[in-house]
JSON list of C-alpha atoms and ligand atoms in Angstrom, two decimals:
[
{"chain": "L", "resi": 1, "resn": "UNK", "atom": "CA", "xyz": [107.94, 100.72, 97.46]},
{"chain": "L", "resi": 2, "resn": "UNK", "atom": "CA", "xyz": [111.47, 99.55, 97.12]},
{"chain": "L", "resi": 3, "resn": "UNK", "atom": "CA", "xyz": [112.52, 96.15, 98.03]},
{"chain": "L", "resi": 4, "resn": "UNK", "atom": "CA", "xyz": [115.99, 95.07, 98.13]},
{"chain": "L", "resi": 5, "resn": "UNK", "atom": "CA", "xyz": [116.42, 91.28, 97.45]},
{"chain": "L", "resi": 6, "resn": "UNK", "atom": "CA", "xyz": [119.38, 89.24, 98.65]},
{"chain": "L", "resi": 7, "resn": "UNK", "atom": "CA", "xyz": [120.18, 85.48, 98.47]},
{"chain": "L", "resi": 8, "resn": "UNK", "atom": "CA", "xyz": [122.83, 82.96, 99.17]},
{"chain": "L", "resi": 9, "resn": "UNK", "atom": "CA", "xyz": [124.74, 85.26, 101.59]},
{"chain": "L", "resi": 10, "resn": "UNK", "atom": "CA", "xyz": [126.69, 82.29, 103.10]},
{"chain": "L", "resi": 11, "resn": "UNK", "atom": "CA", "xyz": [128.49, 83.76, 105.99]},
{"chain": "L", "resi": 12, "resn": "UNK", "atom": "CA", "xyz": [130.26, 86.43, 103.73]},
{"chain": "L", "resi": 13, "resn": "UNK", "atom": "CA", "xyz": [129.47, 89.56, 105.74]},
{"chain": "L", "resi": 14, "resn": "UNK", "atom": "CA", "xyz": [131.57, 91.90, 103.69]},
{"chain": "L", "resi": 15, "resn": "UNK", "atom": "CA", "xyz": [129.86, 91.14, 100.80]},
{"chain": "L", "resi": 16, "resn": "UNK", "atom": "CA", "xyz": [126.40, 91.30, 102.51]},
{"chain": "L", "resi": 17, "resn": "UNK", "atom": "CA", "xyz": [127.40, 94.90, 103.84]},
{"chain": "L", "resi": 18, "resn": "UNK", "atom": "CA", "xyz": [128.33, 95.88, 100.59]},
{"chain": "L", "resi": 19, "resn": "UNK", "atom": "CA", "xyz": [125.15, 94.73, 98.88]},
{"chain": "L", "resi": 20, "resn": "UNK", "atom": "CA", "xyz": [123.08, 95.96, 101.61]},
{"chain": "L", "resi": 21, "resn": "UNK", "atom": "CA", "xyz": [124.76, 99.73, 101.57]},
{"chain": "L", "resi": 22, "resn": "UNK", "atom": "CA", "xyz": [124.38, 99.87, 97.60]},
{"chain": "L", "resi": 23, "resn": "UNK", "atom": "CA", "xyz": [120.59, 98.68, 97.63]},
{"chain": "L", "resi": 24, "resn": "UNK", "atom": "CA", "xyz": [119.86, 101.06, 100.49]},
{"chain": "L", "resi": 25, "resn": "UNK", "atom": "CA", "xyz": [121.51, 103.75, 98.38]},
{"chain": "L", "resi": 26, "resn": "UNK", "atom": "CA", "xyz": [119.02, 102.70, 95.50]},
{"chain": "L", "resi": 27, "resn": "UNK", "atom": "CA", "xyz": [116.17, 103.11, 97.82]},
{"chain": "L", "resi": 28, "resn": "UNK", "atom": "CA", "xyz": [115.62, 100.06, 99.38]},
{"chain": "L", "resi": 29, "resn": "UNK", "atom": "CA", "xyz": [113.21, 100.03, 102.36]},
{"chain": "L", "resi": 30, "resn": "UNK", "atom": "CA", "xyz": [112.16, 96.67, 102.98]},
{"chain": "L", "resi": 31, "resn": "UNK", "atom": "CA", "xyz": [114.31, 93.39, 102.55]},
{"chain": "L", "resi": 32, "resn": "UNK", "atom": "CA", "xyz": [113.73, 90.01, 101.33]},
{"chain": "L", "resi": 33, "resn": "UNK", "atom": "CA", "xyz": [116.09, 86.97, 101.66]},
{"chain": "L", "resi": 34, "resn": "UNK", "atom": "CA", "xyz": [115.83, 83.79, 99.64]},
{"chain": "L", "resi": 35, "resn": "UNK", "atom": "CA", "xyz": [117.78, 81.78, 101.99]},
{"chain": "L", "resi": 36, "resn": "UNK", "atom": "CA", "xyz": [121.44, 80.24, 102.45]},
{"chain": "L", "resi": 37, "resn": "UNK", "atom": "CA", "xyz": [122.39, 82.98, 105.35]},
{"chain": "L", "resi": 38, "resn": "UNK", "atom": "CA", "xyz": [125.14, 80.65, 106.63]},
{"chain": "L", "resi": 39, "resn": "UNK", "atom": "CA", "xyz": [127.20, 77.80, 105.13]},
{"chain": "L", "resi": 40, "resn": "UNK", "atom": "CA", "xyz": [130.49, 78.14, 103.36]},
{"chain": "L", "resi": 41, "resn": "UNK", "atom": "CA", "xyz": [131.64, 81.72, 104.77]},
{"chain": "L", "resi": 42, "resn": "UNK", "atom": "CA", "xyz": [133.33, 82.97, 107.93]},
{"chain": "L", "resi": 43, "resn": "UNK", "atom": "CA", "xyz": [130.63, 84.97, 109.73]},
{"chain": "L", "resi": 44, "resn": "UNK", "atom": "CA", "xyz": [127.44, 82.97, 110.01]},
{"chain": "L", "resi": 45, "resn": "UNK", "atom": "CA", "xyz": [126.17, 84.62, 113.62]},
{"chain": "L", "resi": 46, "resn": "UNK", "atom": "CA", "xyz": [126.92, 88.19, 112.15]},
{"chain": "L", "resi": 47, "resn": "UNK", "atom": "CA", "xyz": [125.03, 87.54, 109.32]},
{"chain": "L", "resi": 48, "resn": "UNK", "atom": "CA", "xyz": [122.02, 86.19, 110.74]},
{"chain": "L", "resi": 49, "resn": "UNK", "atom": "CA", "xyz": [122.28, 89.24, 112.71]},
{"chain": "L", "resi": 50, "resn": "UNK", "atom": "CA", "xyz": [122.21, 91.87, 109.93]},
{"chain": "L", "resi": 51, "resn": "UNK", "atom": "CA", "xyz": [119.50, 89.74, 108.11]},
{"chain": "L", "resi": 52, "resn": "UNK", "atom": "CA", "xyz": [117.16, 89.70, 111.41]},
{"chain": "L", "resi": 53, "resn": "UNK", "atom": "CA", "xyz": [118.13, 93.39, 111.92]},
{"chain": "L", "resi": 54, "resn": "UNK", "atom": "CA", "xyz": [117.15, 94.46, 108.46]},
{"chain": "L", "resi": 55, "resn": "UNK", "atom": "CA", "xyz": [113.64, 93.09, 109.61]},
{"chain": "L", "resi": 56, "resn": "UNK", "atom": "CA", "xyz": [114.10, 90.57, 106.28]},
{"chain": "L", "resi": 57, "resn": "UNK", "atom": "CA", "xyz": [111.10, 88.78, 104.88]},
{"chain": "L", "resi": 58, "resn": "UNK", "atom": "CA", "xyz": [113.24, 85.42, 104.70]},
{"chain": "L", "resi": 59, "resn": "UNK", "atom": "CA", "xyz": [112.92, 81.76, 103.62]},
{"chain": "L", "resi": 60, "resn": "UNK", "atom": "CA", "xyz": [115.11, 78.81, 104.57]},
{"chain": "L", "resi": 61, "resn": "UNK", "atom": "CA", "xyz": [117.58, 77.53, 102.42]},
{"chain": "L", "resi": 62, "resn": "UNK", "atom": "CA", "xyz": [119.28, 74.11, 102.87]},
{"chain": "L", "resi": 63, "resn": "UNK", "atom": "CA", "xyz": [122.56, 75.32, 104.44]},
{"chain": "L", "resi": 64, "resn": "UNK", "atom": "CA", "xyz": [120.66, 77.20, 107.02]},
{"chain": "L", "resi": 65, "resn": "UNK", "atom": "CA", "xyz": [118.61, 74.02, 107.96]},
{"chain": "L", "resi": 66, "resn": "UNK", "atom": "CA", "xyz": [121.63, 71.80, 107.62]},
{"chain": "L", "resi": 67, "resn": "UNK", "atom": "CA", "xyz": [123.41, 74.07, 110.06]},
{"chain": "L", "resi": 68, "resn": "UNK", "atom": "CA", "xyz": [120.64, 73.85, 112.86]},
{"chain": "L", "resi": 69, "resn": "UNK", "atom": "CA", "xyz": [120.61, 70.26, 112.24]},
{"chain": "L", "resi": 70, "resn": "UNK", "atom": "CA", "xyz": [117.17, 69.94, 110.60]},
{"chain": "L", "resi": 71, "resn": "UNK", "atom": "CA", "xyz": [118.45, 69.11, 107.27]},
{"chain": "L", "resi": 72, "resn": "UNK", "atom": "CA", "xyz": [121.31, 66.14, 106.40]},
{"chain": "L", "resi": 73, "resn": "UNK", "atom": "CA", "xyz": [124.43, 66.94, 105.05]},
{"chain": "L", "resi": 74, "resn": "UNK", "atom": "CA", "xyz": [124.39, 63.70, 103.03]},
{"chain": "L", "resi": 75, "resn": "UNK", "atom": "CA", "xyz": [123.76, 65.33, 99.48]},
{"chain": "L", "resi": 76, "resn": "UNK", "atom": "CA", "xyz": [126.34, 68.04, 100.30]},
{"chain": "L", "resi": 77, "resn": "UNK", "atom": "CA", "xyz": [129.88, 67.64, 98.81]},
{"chain": "L", "resi": 78, "resn": "UNK", "atom": "CA", "xyz": [132.74, 67.51, 101.45]},
{"chain": "L", "resi": 79, "resn": "UNK", "atom": "CA", "xyz": [133.55, 71.03, 101.34]},
{"chain": "L", "resi": 80, "resn": "UNK", "atom": "CA", "xyz": [129.96, 72.07, 101.96]},
{"chain": "L", "resi": 81, "resn": "UNK", "atom": "CA", "xyz": [129.59, 69.56, 104.64]},
{"chain": "L", "resi": 82, "resn": "UNK", "atom": "CA", "xyz": [132.58, 70.44, 106.45]},
{"chain": "L", "resi": 83, "resn": "UNK", "atom": "CA", "xyz": [131.71, 73.92, 106.41]},
{"chain": "L", "resi": 84, "resn": "UNK", "atom": "CA", "xyz": [128.29, 73.24, 107.82]},
{"chain": "L", "resi": 85, "resn": "UNK", "atom": "CA", "xyz": [129.93, 71.24, 110.45]},
{"chain": "L", "resi": 86, "resn": "UNK", "atom": "CA", "xyz": [132.14, 74.35, 111.19]},
{"chain": "L", "resi": 87, "resn": "UNK", "atom": "CA", "xyz": [129.05, 76.55, 111.44]},
{"chain": "L", "resi": 88, "resn": "UNK", "atom": "CA", "xyz": [126.85, 74.17, 113.38]},
{"chain": "L", "resi": 89, "resn": "UNK", "atom": "CA", "xyz": [128.38, 74.67, 117.05]},
{"chain": "L", "resi": 90, "resn": "UNK", "atom": "CA", "xyz": [129.34, 78.15, 116.35]},
{"chain": "L", "resi": 91, "resn": "UNK", "atom": "CA", "xyz": [125.56, 79.77, 115.77]},
{"chain": "L", "resi": 92, "resn": "UNK", "atom": "CA", "xyz": [124.14, 81.14, 118.72]},
{"chain": "L", "resi": 93, "resn": "UNK", "atom": "CA", "xyz": [121.06, 79.64, 120.48]},
{"chain": "L", "resi": 94, "resn": "UNK", "atom": "CA", "xyz": [119.00, 82.45, 119.24]},
{"chain": "L", "resi": 95, "resn": "UNK", "atom": "CA", "xyz": [120.23, 82.37, 115.76]},
{"chain": "L", "resi": 96, "resn": "UNK", "atom": "CA", "xyz": [119.89, 78.80, 115.69]},
{"chain": "L", "resi": 97, "resn": "UNK", "atom": "CA", "xyz": [116.33, 79.24, 116.61]},
{"chain": "L", "resi": 98, "resn": "UNK", "atom": "CA", "xyz": [115.48, 81.99, 114.13]},
{"chain": "L", "resi": 99, "resn": "UNK", "atom": "CA", "xyz": [117.18, 79.89, 111.00]},
{"chain": "L", "resi": 100, "resn": "UNK", "atom": "CA", "xyz": [115.03, 76.84, 112.28]},
{"chain": "L", "resi": 101, "resn": "UNK", "atom": "CA", "xyz": [111.83, 79.06, 112.58]},
{"chain": "L", "resi": 102, "resn": "UNK", "atom": "CA", "xyz": [112.20, 80.16, 108.71]},
{"chain": "L", "resi": 103, "resn": "UNK", "atom": "CA", "xyz": [109.52, 79.14, 106.42]},
{"chain": "L", "resi": 104, "resn": "UNK", "atom": "CA", "xyz": [110.13, 77.37, 103.26]},
{"chain": "L", "resi": 105, "resn": "UNK", "atom": "CA", "xyz": [108.21, 79.75, 101.20]},
{"chain": "L", "resi": 106, "resn": "UNK", "atom": "CA", "xyz": [106.51, 83.34, 101.65]},
{"chain": "L", "resi": 107, "resn": "UNK", "atom": "CA", "xyz": [104.52, 85.65, 99.65]},
{"chain": "L", "resi": 108, "resn": "UNK", "atom": "CA", "xyz": [105.21, 89.26, 99.74]},
{"chain": "L", "resi": 109, "resn": "UNK", "atom": "CA", "xyz": [103.35, 91.89, 97.67]},
{"chain": "L", "resi": 110, "resn": "UNK", "atom": "CA", "xyz": [103.30, 90.04, 94.23]},
{"chain": "L", "resi": 111, "resn": "UNK", "atom": "CA", "xyz": [106.40, 88.18, 94.83]},
{"chain": "L", "resi": 112, "resn": "UNK", "atom": "CA", "xyz": [106.50, 84.36, 95.61]},
{"chain": "L", "resi": 113, "resn": "UNK", "atom": "CA", "xyz": [109.78, 83.62, 97.52]},
{"chain": "L", "resi": 114, "resn": "UNK", "atom": "CA", "xyz": [111.22, 80.06, 97.77]},
{"chain": "L", "resi": 115, "resn": "UNK", "atom": "CA", "xyz": [114.84, 79.10, 98.20]},
{"chain": "L", "resi": 116, "resn": "UNK", "atom": "CA", "xyz": [115.22, 76.50, 95.28]},
{"chain": "L", "resi": 117, "resn": "UNK", "atom": "CA", "xyz": [112.08, 75.49, 93.56]},
{"chain": "L", "resi": 118, "resn": "UNK", "atom": "CA", "xyz": [108.34, 76.17, 94.09]},
{"chain": "L", "resi": 119, "resn": "UNK", "atom": "CA", "xyz": [107.14, 72.72, 92.98]},
{"chain": "L", "resi": 120, "resn": "UNK", "atom": "CA", "xyz": [109.20, 71.13, 95.68]},
{"chain": "L", "resi": 121, "resn": "UNK", "atom": "CA", "xyz": [110.33, 73.35, 98.29]},
{"chain": "L", "resi": 122, "resn": "UNK", "atom": "CA", "xyz": [111.96, 70.93, 100.49]},
{"chain": "L", "resi": 123, "resn": "UNK", "atom": "CA", "xyz": [113.80, 68.78, 97.66]},
{"chain": "L", "resi": 124, "resn": "UNK", "atom": "CA", "xyz": [116.44, 71.68, 97.05]},
{"chain": "L", "resi": 125, "resn": "UNK", "atom": "CA", "xyz": [116.33, 71.07, 92.98]},
{"chain": "L", "resi": 126, "resn": "UNK", "atom": "CA", "xyz": [118.20, 73.23, 90.84]},
{"chain": "L", "resi": 127, "resn": "UNK", "atom": "CA", "xyz": [116.34, 75.19, 88.28]},
{"chain": "L", "resi": 128, "resn": "UNK", "atom": "CA", "xyz": [119.23, 76.02, 85.54]},
{"chain": "L", "resi": 129, "resn": "UNK", "atom": "CA", "xyz": [117.56, 76.00, 82.19]},
{"chain": "L", "resi": 130, "resn": "UNK", "atom": "CA", "xyz": [114.61, 78.13, 80.50]},
{"chain": "L", "resi": 131, "resn": "UNK", "atom": "CA", "xyz": [112.50, 74.87, 80.36]},
{"chain": "L", "resi": 132, "resn": "UNK", "atom": "CA", "xyz": [113.01, 74.01, 83.83]},
{"chain": "L", "resi": 133, "resn": "UNK", "atom": "CA", "xyz": [111.95, 77.46, 84.94]},
{"chain": "L", "resi": 134, "resn": "UNK", "atom": "CA", "xyz": [108.73, 77.30, 82.64]},
{"chain": "L", "resi": 135, "resn": "UNK", "atom": "CA", "xyz": [107.82, 73.98, 84.29]},
{"chain": "L", "resi": 136, "resn": "UNK", "atom": "CA", "xyz": [108.47, 75.59, 87.56]},
{"chain": "L", "resi": 137, "resn": "UNK", "atom": "CA", "xyz": [106.21, 78.61, 86.54]},
{"chain": "L", "resi": 138, "resn": "UNK", "atom": "CA", "xyz": [103.18, 76.30, 86.87]},
{"chain": "L", "resi": 139, "resn": "UNK", "atom": "CA", "xyz": [103.45, 75.86, 90.66]},
{"chain": "L", "resi": 140, "resn": "UNK", "atom": "CA", "xyz": [104.03, 79.53, 91.43]},
{"chain": "L", "resi": 141, "resn": "UNK", "atom": "CA", "xyz": [100.77, 81.15, 93.22]},
{"chain": "L", "resi": 142, "resn": "UNK", "atom": "CA", "xyz": [101.47, 84.61, 91.98]},
{"chain": "L", "resi": 143, "resn": "UNK", "atom": "CA", "xyz": [102.81, 86.37, 89.00]},
{"chain": "L", "resi": 144, "resn": "UNK", "atom": "CA", "xyz": [106.62, 86.81, 90.03]},
{"chain": "L", "resi": 145, "resn": "UNK", "atom": "CA", "xyz": [108.65, 83.65, 91.56]},
{"chain": "L", "resi": 146, "resn": "UNK", "atom": "CA", "xyz": [111.96, 84.58, 93.16]},
{"chain": "L", "resi": 147, "resn": "UNK", "atom": "CA", "xyz": [114.53, 82.07, 94.19]},
{"chain": "L", "resi": 148, "resn": "UNK", "atom": "CA", "xyz": [118.53, 81.53, 94.96]},
{"chain": "L", "resi": 149, "resn": "UNK", "atom": "CA", "xyz": [120.13, 78.04, 95.41]},
{"chain": "L", "resi": 150, "resn": "UNK", "atom": "CA", "xyz": [122.01, 78.03, 91.90]},
{"chain": "L", "resi": 151, "resn": "UNK", "atom": "CA", "xyz": [123.95, 81.13, 92.60]},
{"chain": "L", "resi": 152, "resn": "UNK", "atom": "CA", "xyz": [123.83, 81.74, 89.19]},
{"chain": "L", "resi": 153, "resn": "UNK", "atom": "CA", "xyz": [121.38, 85.11, 88.29]},
{"chain": "L", "resi": 154, "resn": "UNK", "atom": "CA", "xyz": [118.25, 84.47, 85.71]},
{"chain": "L", "resi": 155, "resn": "UNK", "atom": "CA", "xyz": [115.20, 85.97, 84.79]},
{"chain": "L", "resi": 156, "resn": "UNK", "atom": "CA", "xyz": [112.59, 83.95, 82.70]},
{"chain": "L", "resi": 157, "resn": "UNK", "atom": "CA", "xyz": [109.48, 85.73, 81.29]},
{"chain": "L", "resi": 158, "resn": "UNK", "atom": "CA", "xyz": [106.40, 84.29, 79.90]},
{"chain": "L", "resi": 159, "resn": "UNK", "atom": "CA", "xyz": [103.96, 86.29, 78.27]},
{"chain": "L", "resi": 160, "resn": "UNK", "atom": "CA", "xyz": [100.39, 84.74, 77.52]},
{"chain": "L", "resi": 161, "resn": "UNK", "atom": "CA", "xyz": [100.56, 82.90, 74.13]},
{"chain": "L", "resi": 162, "resn": "UNK", "atom": "CA", "xyz": [104.43, 83.47, 73.67]},
{"chain": "L", "resi": 163, "resn": "UNK", "atom": "CA", "xyz": [107.30, 81.14, 74.35]},
{"chain": "L", "resi": 164, "resn": "UNK", "atom": "CA", "xyz": [109.09, 81.75, 77.36]},
{"chain": "L", "resi": 165, "resn": "UNK", "atom": "CA", "xyz": [112.41, 83.62, 77.18]},
{"chain": "L", "resi": 166, "resn": "UNK", "atom": "CA", "xyz": [115.46, 84.90, 78.97]},
{"chain": "L", "resi": 167, "resn": "UNK", "atom": "CA", "xyz": [115.62, 88.58, 79.98]},
{"chain": "L", "resi": 168, "resn": "UNK", "atom": "CA", "xyz": [119.41, 89.47, 79.62]},
{"chain": "L", "resi": 169, "resn": "UNK", "atom": "CA", "xyz": [119.17, 93.17, 80.66]},
{"chain": "L", "resi": 170, "resn": "UNK", "atom": "CA", "xyz": [120.09, 93.83, 84.11]},
{"chain": "L", "resi": 171, "resn": "UNK", "atom": "CA", "xyz": [117.03, 96.56, 84.61]},
{"chain": "L", "resi": 172, "resn": "UNK", "atom": "CA", "xyz": [113.58, 95.61, 83.09]},
{"chain": "L", "resi": 173, "resn": "UNK", "atom": "CA", "xyz": [109.83, 96.49, 83.41]},
{"chain": "L", "resi": 174, "resn": "UNK", "atom": "CA", "xyz": [107.72, 93.61, 84.66]},
{"chain": "L", "resi": 175, "resn": "UNK", "atom": "CA", "xyz": [105.05, 93.53, 82.14]},
{"chain": "L", "resi": 176, "resn": "UNK", "atom": "CA", "xyz": [101.26, 93.40, 82.59]},
{"chain": "L", "resi": 177, "resn": "UNK", "atom": "CA", "xyz": [99.97, 89.83, 82.37]},
{"chain": "L", "resi": 178, "resn": "UNK", "atom": "CA", "xyz": [103.63, 88.26, 82.11]},
{"chain": "L", "resi": 179, "resn": "UNK", "atom": "CA", "xyz": [104.66, 85.80, 84.83]},
{"chain": "L", "resi": 180, "resn": "UNK", "atom": "CA", "xyz": [108.58, 85.65, 85.78]},
{"chain": "L", "resi": 181, "resn": "UNK", "atom": "CA", "xyz": [110.71, 83.39, 87.33]},
{"chain": "L", "resi": 182, "resn": "UNK", "atom": "CA", "xyz": [113.82, 85.07, 88.75]},
{"chain": "L", "resi": 183, "resn": "UNK", "atom": "CA", "xyz": [117.11, 83.64, 90.58]},
{"chain": "L", "resi": 184, "resn": "UNK", "atom": "CA", "xyz": [118.24, 86.53, 92.39]},
{"chain": "L", "resi": 185, "resn": "UNK", "atom": "CA", "xyz": [122.12, 85.46, 92.42]},
{"chain": "L", "resi": 186, "resn": "UNK", "atom": "CA", "xyz": [124.32, 85.13, 95.06]},
{"chain": "L", "resi": 187, "resn": "UNK", "atom": "CA", "xyz": [125.71, 87.71, 97.66]},
{"chain": "L", "resi": 188, "resn": "UNK", "atom": "CA", "xyz": [128.36, 85.53, 99.14]},
{"chain": "L", "resi": 189, "resn": "UNK", "atom": "CA", "xyz": [129.42, 83.31, 96.76]},
{"chain": "L", "resi": 190, "resn": "UNK", "atom": "CA", "xyz": [128.52, 83.93, 93.16]},
{"chain": "L", "resi": 191, "resn": "UNK", "atom": "CA", "xyz": [128.90, 81.29, 90.54]},
{"chain": "L", "resi": 192, "resn": "UNK", "atom": "CA", "xyz": [128.34, 82.96, 87.32]},
{"chain": "L", "resi": 193, "resn": "UNK", "atom": "CA", "xyz": [131.85, 84.08, 86.41]},
{"chain": "L", "resi": 194, "resn": "UNK", "atom": "CA", "xyz": [131.39, 87.57, 88.09]},
{"chain": "L", "resi": 195, "resn": "UNK", "atom": "CA", "xyz": [133.08, 87.46, 91.65]},
{"chain": "L", "resi": 196, "resn": "UNK", "atom": "CA", "xyz": [130.98, 90.68, 92.62]},
{"chain": "L", "resi": 197, "resn": "UNK", "atom": "CA", "xyz": [128.29, 90.35, 95.22]},
{"chain": "L", "resi": 198, "resn": "UNK", "atom": "CA", "xyz": [124.58, 90.35, 93.76]},
{"chain": "L", "resi": 199, "resn": "UNK", "atom": "CA", "xyz": [121.48, 91.82, 94.79]},
{"chain": "L", "resi": 200, "resn": "UNK", "atom": "CA", "xyz": [118.26, 93.01, 93.36]},
{"chain": "L", "resi": 201, "resn": "UNK", "atom": "CA", "xyz": [116.19, 95.80, 93.70]},
{"chain": "L", "resi": 202, "resn": "UNK", "atom": "CA", "xyz": [112.35, 95.48, 93.16]},
{"chain": "L", "resi": 203, "resn": "UNK", "atom": "CA", "xyz": [110.42, 98.43, 92.69]},
{"chain": "L", "resi": 204, "resn": "UNK", "atom": "CA", "xyz": [106.50, 97.53, 93.01]},
{"chain": "L", "resi": 205, "resn": "UNK", "atom": "CA", "xyz": [105.46, 100.93, 91.86]},
{"chain": "L", "resi": 206, "resn": "UNK", "atom": "CA", "xyz": [107.20, 100.23, 87.99]},
{"chain": "L", "resi": 207, "resn": "UNK", "atom": "CA", "xyz": [106.90, 97.42, 88.54]},
{"chain": "L", "resi": 208, "resn": "UNK", "atom": "CA", "xyz": [110.64, 96.99, 87.83]},
{"chain": "L", "resi": 209, "resn": "UNK", "atom": "CA", "xyz": [113.47, 94.84, 88.74]},
{"chain": "L", "resi": 210, "resn": "UNK", "atom": "CA", "xyz": [117.14, 95.69, 88.89]},
{"chain": "L", "resi": 211, "resn": "UNK", "atom": "CA", "xyz": [120.51, 93.75, 89.13]},
{"chain": "L", "resi": 212, "resn": "UNK", "atom": "CA", "xyz": [123.12, 95.26, 90.95]},
{"chain": "L", "resi": 213, "resn": "UNK", "atom": "CA", "xyz": [126.63, 93.99, 91.33]},
{"chain": "L", "resi": 214, "resn": "UNK", "atom": "CA", "xyz": [129.10, 95.27, 93.77]},
{"chain": "L", "resi": 215, "resn": "UNK", "atom": "CA", "xyz": [133.01, 94.79, 94.53]},
{"chain": "L", "resi": 216, "resn": "UNK", "atom": "CA", "xyz": [133.96, 93.95, 98.08]},
{"chain": "L", "resi": 217, "resn": "UNK", "atom": "CA", "xyz": [137.13, 92.96, 100.19]},
{"chain": "L", "resi": 218, "resn": "UNK", "atom": "CA", "xyz": [137.37, 89.46, 99.02]},
{"chain": "L", "resi": 219, "resn": "UNK", "atom": "CA", "xyz": [140.96, 89.08, 100.42]},
{"chain": "L", "resi": 220, "resn": "UNK", "atom": "CA", "xyz": [139.48, 90.00, 103.83]},
{"chain": "L", "resi": 221, "resn": "UNK", "atom": "CA", "xyz": [137.14, 87.26, 103.65]},
{"chain": "L", "resi": 222, "resn": "UNK", "atom": "CA", "xyz": [139.58, 84.92, 102.49]},
{"chain": "L", "resi": 223, "resn": "UNK", "atom": "CA", "xyz": [141.82, 85.62, 105.30]},
{"chain": "L", "resi": 224, "resn": "UNK", "atom": "CA", "xyz": [139.07, 84.91, 107.97]},
{"chain": "L", "resi": 225, "resn": "UNK", "atom": "CA", "xyz": [138.21, 81.83, 105.85]},
{"chain": "L", "resi": 226, "resn": "UNK", "atom": "CA", "xyz": [141.90, 80.50, 106.23]},
{"chain": "L", "resi": 227, "resn": "UNK", "atom": "CA", "xyz": [142.09, 81.50, 109.80]},
{"chain": "L", "resi": 228, "resn": "UNK", "atom": "CA", "xyz": [139.11, 79.41, 110.65]},
{"chain": "L", "resi": 229, "resn": "UNK", "atom": "CA", "xyz": [140.24, 76.32, 108.86]},
{"chain": "L", "resi": 230, "resn": "UNK", "atom": "CA", "xyz": [137.52, 76.41, 106.39]},
{"chain": "L", "resi": 231, "resn": "UNK", "atom": "CA", "xyz": [138.25, 74.42, 103.14]},
{"chain": "L", "resi": 232, "resn": "UNK", "atom": "CA", "xyz": [140.64, 76.20, 100.64]},
{"chain": "L", "resi": 233, "resn": "UNK", "atom": "CA", "xyz": [138.39, 75.48, 97.68]},
{"chain": "L", "resi": 234, "resn": "UNK", "atom": "CA", "xyz": [135.77, 77.82, 99.07]},
{"chain": "L", "resi": 235, "resn": "UNK", "atom": "CA", "xyz": [138.18, 80.48, 99.78]},
{"chain": "L", "resi": 236, "resn": "UNK", "atom": "CA", "xyz": [139.61, 80.46, 96.26]},
{"chain": "L", "resi": 237, "resn": "UNK", "atom": "CA", "xyz": [136.08, 80.13, 94.58]},
{"chain": "L", "resi": 238, "resn": "UNK", "atom": "CA", "xyz": [135.20, 83.59, 95.77]},
{"chain": "L", "resi": 239, "resn": "UNK", "atom": "CA", "xyz": [137.94, 85.11, 93.54]},
{"chain": "L", "resi": 240, "resn": "UNK", "atom": "CA", "xyz": [136.76, 83.49, 90.16]},
{"chain": "L", "resi": 241, "resn": "UNK", "atom": "CA", "xyz": [133.08, 83.90, 90.80]},
{"chain": "L", "resi": 242, "resn": "UNK", "atom": "CA", "xyz": [132.65, 80.10, 90.11]},
{"chain": "M", "resi": 1, "resn": "LIG", "atom": "ZN1", "xyz": [123.40, 78.63, 98.16]}
]
C-alpha cells in the first residue's frame, strides 16, 4: 500500500492540490496529514475540505487548535497570531469541529504520527537536530515516527548498536530493525530554502519512503494573501522558502 504523507499545509490550496496530484500519480491510495492544515494561508476552509475528502488520517497541529480557539496564540509571533485571528471567524462550523476533533497522535500501519514531538505532543517543541531526534525516538511506540511543525524535511535513522545518522537521499529503503524519525517538511510554507511544496510517499510493501518537491503557482497564493490583508512577511516567505 502506498500512503501520501502531507504536513503543514497552512491554508495553501494551490500547494496542497499540486502535492496531492503528484502523490496520486506516484500511486498514493491513502493519505496521512501531520497537522497544521490552516494558519498563515488564504484558503483555510478549502484546505480542510480537501483533507477531509481525502479521508486523511490526521493529527492536530498547533495552528489548527489555535484557529479553533482551543490553544492560545500567546507563544505565536505577531504574523502567525494575526493569521490565526484572520482564520478563526472564517472557519465554517463543520470545519472548526473537525479541527477540534483531531487527535494529537495516531498510529497507522507501522507509522506513529504526531505534529511536533512524541515526548510531549501538546507542547509544540521543535525537533531540529539529530541529537534531539535521537531523544524523541525513545518516546516513539513504533519503528517510524513522522512529524511536521518545523517545515524542514529531515530523516534520522537508528540501527541497533550504531550511532544515529541523517539520511540525505530523497528516496530510501526502511531497513529491518532500524527506527526512524522523519519530518515530512511542509506543503504550504517550506522553510528549508526550497520554495517548492513538499510531500512524502510511504510504500509499506518496500518498505520505502520517497520525498517529492513540486512547483505550484506561488504568485496566485500571494495575490490572495494580499487581497485578504494577511501579513506581507507571510506572503513573501513563500518565494524564498525560508
Ligand atoms: Zn506549521
